[in-house]
XYZ file of C-alpha atoms in Angstrom:
295
model
C 117.010 88.829 131.378
C 113.774 89.681 129.477
C 110.589 88.872 131.037
C 107.640 87.089 129.070
C 104.158 87.677 129.856
C 101.248 85.868 128.671
C 99.173 89.093 128.045
C 100.143 90.414 124.765
C 101.024 93.862 124.287
C 97.996 95.221 122.497
C 94.990 93.326 120.759
C 94.226 94.404 117.271
C 90.445 95.509 116.839
C 90.600 94.209 113.077
C 87.551 91.535 113.196
C 87.027 92.189 116.661
C 84.044 94.364 115.740
C 82.173 91.515 113.915
C 82.809 88.968 116.570
C 81.634 91.120 119.568
C 78.637 92.134 117.469
C 77.482 88.841 116.961
C 77.787 87.841 120.690
C 75.883 91.025 121.502
C 73.045 89.690 118.806
C 69.676 91.420 118.684
C 70.473 93.910 121.645
C 72.818 95.959 119.218
C 71.844 99.057 117.815
C 74.911 100.238 116.196
C 78.686 99.305 115.960
C 81.524 101.350 114.834
C 85.289 102.403 115.379
C 86.272 105.818 116.499
C 89.886 107.178 117.213
C 91.023 103.432 117.091
C 88.358 102.280 119.874
C 85.135 100.086 119.340
C 82.050 101.355 120.285
C 78.745 99.394 120.683
C 75.448 101.005 121.016
C 73.130 98.444 122.613
C 69.416 98.709 123.901
C 68.811 100.171 127.184
C 67.079 97.358 128.743
C 69.620 94.781 127.869
C 72.590 96.590 128.994
C 73.309 94.385 132.312
C 72.862 91.053 130.034
C 75.589 92.582 127.298
C 78.038 93.642 129.887
C 77.886 90.279 131.901
C 78.312 88.409 128.551
C 81.253 90.586 127.824
C 82.842 90.128 131.464
C 82.260 86.380 131.719
C 82.552 85.180 128.389
C 85.350 87.668 126.775
C 87.445 88.885 129.286
C 86.477 92.253 130.072
C 87.094 91.926 133.726
C 87.144 95.815 134.828
C 84.438 98.551 134.621
C 86.804 101.531 134.295
C 84.280 104.414 134.089
C 80.488 105.348 133.508
C 80.099 108.754 131.992
C 77.161 110.728 130.834
C 76.693 112.763 127.422
C 73.601 115.196 127.217
C 72.082 115.884 123.752
C 69.152 118.243 124.487
C 67.653 118.182 121.016
C 67.170 114.389 121.118
C 64.166 112.484 122.385
C 65.994 110.366 124.801
C 68.677 113.248 125.503
C 71.387 111.378 127.670
C 73.875 108.743 126.697
C 75.196 106.369 129.437
C 79.008 105.210 128.464
C 80.237 102.236 129.947
C 84.265 101.680 129.416
C 85.498 98.351 129.891
C 89.327 97.041 130.213
C 90.275 93.575 129.503
C 93.528 93.092 131.571
C 94.303 89.620 129.881
C 93.929 90.968 126.029
C 94.853 94.680 126.996
C 92.259 96.149 125.183
C 89.523 98.404 125.966
C 86.255 98.832 124.423
C 82.910 101.576 125.016
C 79.470 100.127 125.330
C 76.619 102.898 125.490
C 72.839 103.203 125.773
C 70.421 106.270 125.595
C 67.864 107.220 128.447
C 65.598 110.457 129.025
C 64.645 111.919 132.122
C 61.800 109.403 132.936
C 63.368 106.217 131.302
C 65.545 104.223 134.241
C 68.624 102.831 132.947
C 69.323 99.036 134.943
C 72.192 98.974 137.388
C 75.388 97.109 136.883
C 76.063 97.058 140.757
C 75.078 93.428 140.311
C 78.381 92.836 137.999
C 80.876 95.307 139.675
C 80.445 96.800 142.887
C 82.195 100.209 142.025
C 79.320 100.979 139.573
C 77.563 102.072 142.704
C 79.654 105.243 143.139
C 79.942 105.680 139.184
C 76.060 105.674 138.962
C 75.358 108.045 141.576
C 77.861 110.379 139.940
C 75.576 110.296 136.569
C 72.915 110.876 138.322
C 73.863 113.783 140.470
C 75.366 115.472 137.388
C 72.960 114.561 134.698
C 69.627 113.143 136.457
C 69.932 109.980 135.052
C 68.039 107.295 137.115
C 69.727 103.642 137.635
C 66.863 100.818 138.472
C 68.296 98.580 141.193
C 70.796 100.974 142.583
C 70.413 100.229 146.458
C 71.902 103.644 147.284
C 71.063 106.412 144.566
C 71.929 109.582 146.287
C 73.852 112.886 145.442
C 77.675 112.276 145.581
C 79.207 115.758 144.507
C 76.605 118.449 145.334
C 75.069 119.580 148.344
C 72.204 118.208 150.610
C 69.018 119.833 148.761
C 70.648 120.748 145.644
C 68.414 121.831 142.807
C 69.136 120.742 139.038
C 71.601 118.767 137.711
C 74.958 120.939 136.823
C 76.287 118.997 133.478
C 72.912 119.340 131.718
C 73.257 121.603 128.756
C 70.180 123.823 130.009
C 71.605 124.421 133.371
C 72.268 127.878 134.320
C 76.055 128.756 134.744
C 75.059 130.361 138.092
C 72.444 127.950 139.310
C 69.359 128.407 140.696
C 70.058 129.356 144.367
C 73.045 130.619 146.218
C 74.610 129.768 149.510
C 75.482 132.271 152.093
C 75.751 133.026 155.906
C 73.038 135.130 157.546
C 74.210 137.372 160.500
C 70.612 137.991 161.333
C 69.589 134.191 161.325
C 73.025 132.873 162.473
C 72.778 130.024 159.804
C 73.298 129.326 156.328
C 70.650 130.280 153.904
C 69.789 129.241 150.177
C 68.551 132.233 148.264
C 67.407 132.871 144.620
C 70.294 133.739 142.490
C 70.010 137.730 141.545
C 72.467 139.195 139.016
C 72.720 142.890 138.306
C 73.665 141.504 134.772
C 72.132 138.801 133.095
C 74.614 136.325 131.170
C 74.222 135.185 127.615
C 72.257 132.112 126.482
C 73.949 129.250 125.259
C 73.272 128.816 121.498
C 75.304 125.575 120.640
C 76.688 127.592 117.659
C 80.206 127.487 116.868
C 82.165 131.072 117.642
C 84.213 130.332 114.545
C 81.381 130.131 112.175
C 79.765 133.190 113.597
C 76.287 133.993 115.084
C 73.226 134.695 113.082
C 72.266 137.382 115.546
C 74.230 140.648 116.607
C 76.180 140.351 119.756
C 76.109 143.447 122.278
C 78.866 145.802 121.128
C 79.034 144.709 117.348
C 76.432 147.312 116.239
C 79.086 150.044 116.560
C 80.919 148.402 113.553
C 78.156 149.468 111.055
C 78.239 153.123 112.287
C 79.564 155.852 109.790
C 82.820 157.224 110.859
C 82.804 160.274 112.770
C 83.611 163.970 111.439
C 87.207 164.562 110.805
C 88.459 166.667 114.255
C 88.802 170.266 113.801
C 92.261 171.499 113.515
C 93.739 174.815 114.675
C 95.216 177.203 111.873
C 97.245 179.316 114.046
C 98.700 179.437 117.487
C 96.253 182.452 118.727
C 93.700 179.527 118.574
C 94.900 177.470 120.990
C 96.247 180.125 123.553
C 99.708 179.497 122.696
C 102.455 182.210 121.851
C 105.822 183.970 123.025
C 103.444 185.994 125.944
C 102.089 182.457 127.340
C 105.561 180.845 127.338
C 107.038 184.034 129.157
C 104.442 183.953 131.953
C 104.565 180.088 132.373
C 108.311 180.962 133.038
C 108.014 183.282 135.817
C 108.411 181.708 139.212
C 105.050 181.503 141.249
C 107.265 181.568 144.739
C 109.030 185.146 143.996
C 107.815 186.739 147.093
C 108.154 183.580 149.458
C 110.326 184.204 152.423
C 112.645 181.608 151.291
C 113.380 183.385 147.814
C 113.674 186.783 149.885
C 116.315 185.466 152.007
C 118.214 184.489 148.882
C 118.095 180.897 149.411
C 120.982 180.936 152.252
C 120.935 178.060 154.845
C 121.079 178.711 158.501
C 124.626 177.815 160.242
C 124.881 174.710 161.730
C 124.649 174.075 165.552
C 127.896 174.347 167.448
C 129.488 170.742 168.628
C 128.894 169.239 171.772
C 131.877 167.654 172.376
C 133.430 170.002 175.054
C 130.225 170.366 176.856
C 130.652 169.972 180.531
C 129.497 166.489 181.948
C 126.401 166.467 184.070
C 126.884 165.722 187.868
C 126.306 161.771 188.519
C 122.889 160.757 189.446
C 121.980 159.387 193.073
C 120.154 156.559 193.879
C 119.055 153.429 191.637
C 116.291 155.140 190.012
C 116.997 156.975 186.720
C 113.751 158.380 185.938
C 112.815 160.571 188.891
C 113.510 164.494 189.643
C 115.077 163.077 192.816
C 117.636 161.429 191.075
C 118.605 163.994 188.581
C 119.390 166.466 191.364
C 123.310 166.595 192.330
C 124.531 165.262 195.616
C 124.721 168.097 198.357
C 128.054 168.113 200.292
C 127.475 167.630 204.207
C 127.404 170.958 206.077
C 130.848 171.748 207.798
C 130.496 171.570 211.695
C 130.668 174.765 213.890
C 133.480 174.999 216.507
C 132.243 175.992 219.702
C 132.604 179.612 220.629
C 135.377 180.545 223.058
C 134.334 181.587 226.526
C 135.266 185.270 227.410
C 137.136 185.839 230.537
C 135.246 187.087 233.357
C 131.795 185.928 232.007
C 131.130 183.557 234.683
């Protein structure tokens, strides 16, 4: 028997953009549809009020994610994107605002407790400040880490490297020193081609090399009948193995008929005494007969 649910399989977004745009009101900067989803760009200072309205009045109950994006060429280089889910409408929307390195964003930990962890991650990776977050600390990088790794101008190797010092018997941080510098990020598509010459590409404009010189006769290469005959000579002609005619020495005689050794004496088997054969007891001498008249 099929089970019917009160929640629809999906919510059509036709007309939903106009409805939510009217609810957001003056806080709305832009509303558009991208890849089948609705995206609302709102003012930074009104982000908490807008999300509260969407949660309480339009059933977007869950905050699924907070993501950051970096556009270094903009005045407010960061975009903070909030992804909301309505479990009753089976629908998702995205709400975003912009910020710079100095302008903090109001926290939404007052609406969703899980926002504390998500805001800490955006702060750690991008350096965006959240006003009102009770525990705004790094969450992914190490203690004392310098910089924010997801910024486009952050070097691929970082600023410092970590290693264990045998002299100091502790972990130390040192400035990164590379034998070869990495290329700078140019924000250009590799398929369109760069407006500068990459290292190594200058060889493509070089004229072709001269044709290699060819030999007109075998004499110029040192080849010929004499060279082939000399190469065929055996270097080991005067070696002892060659003088003996290459005959192998006869194999040793078989040892099956060899006499067995005498049985060892005693329990020890690795001493010189044990390897000696057992001596026969000496024969007793008969007493000498007395001569007559020798008394």
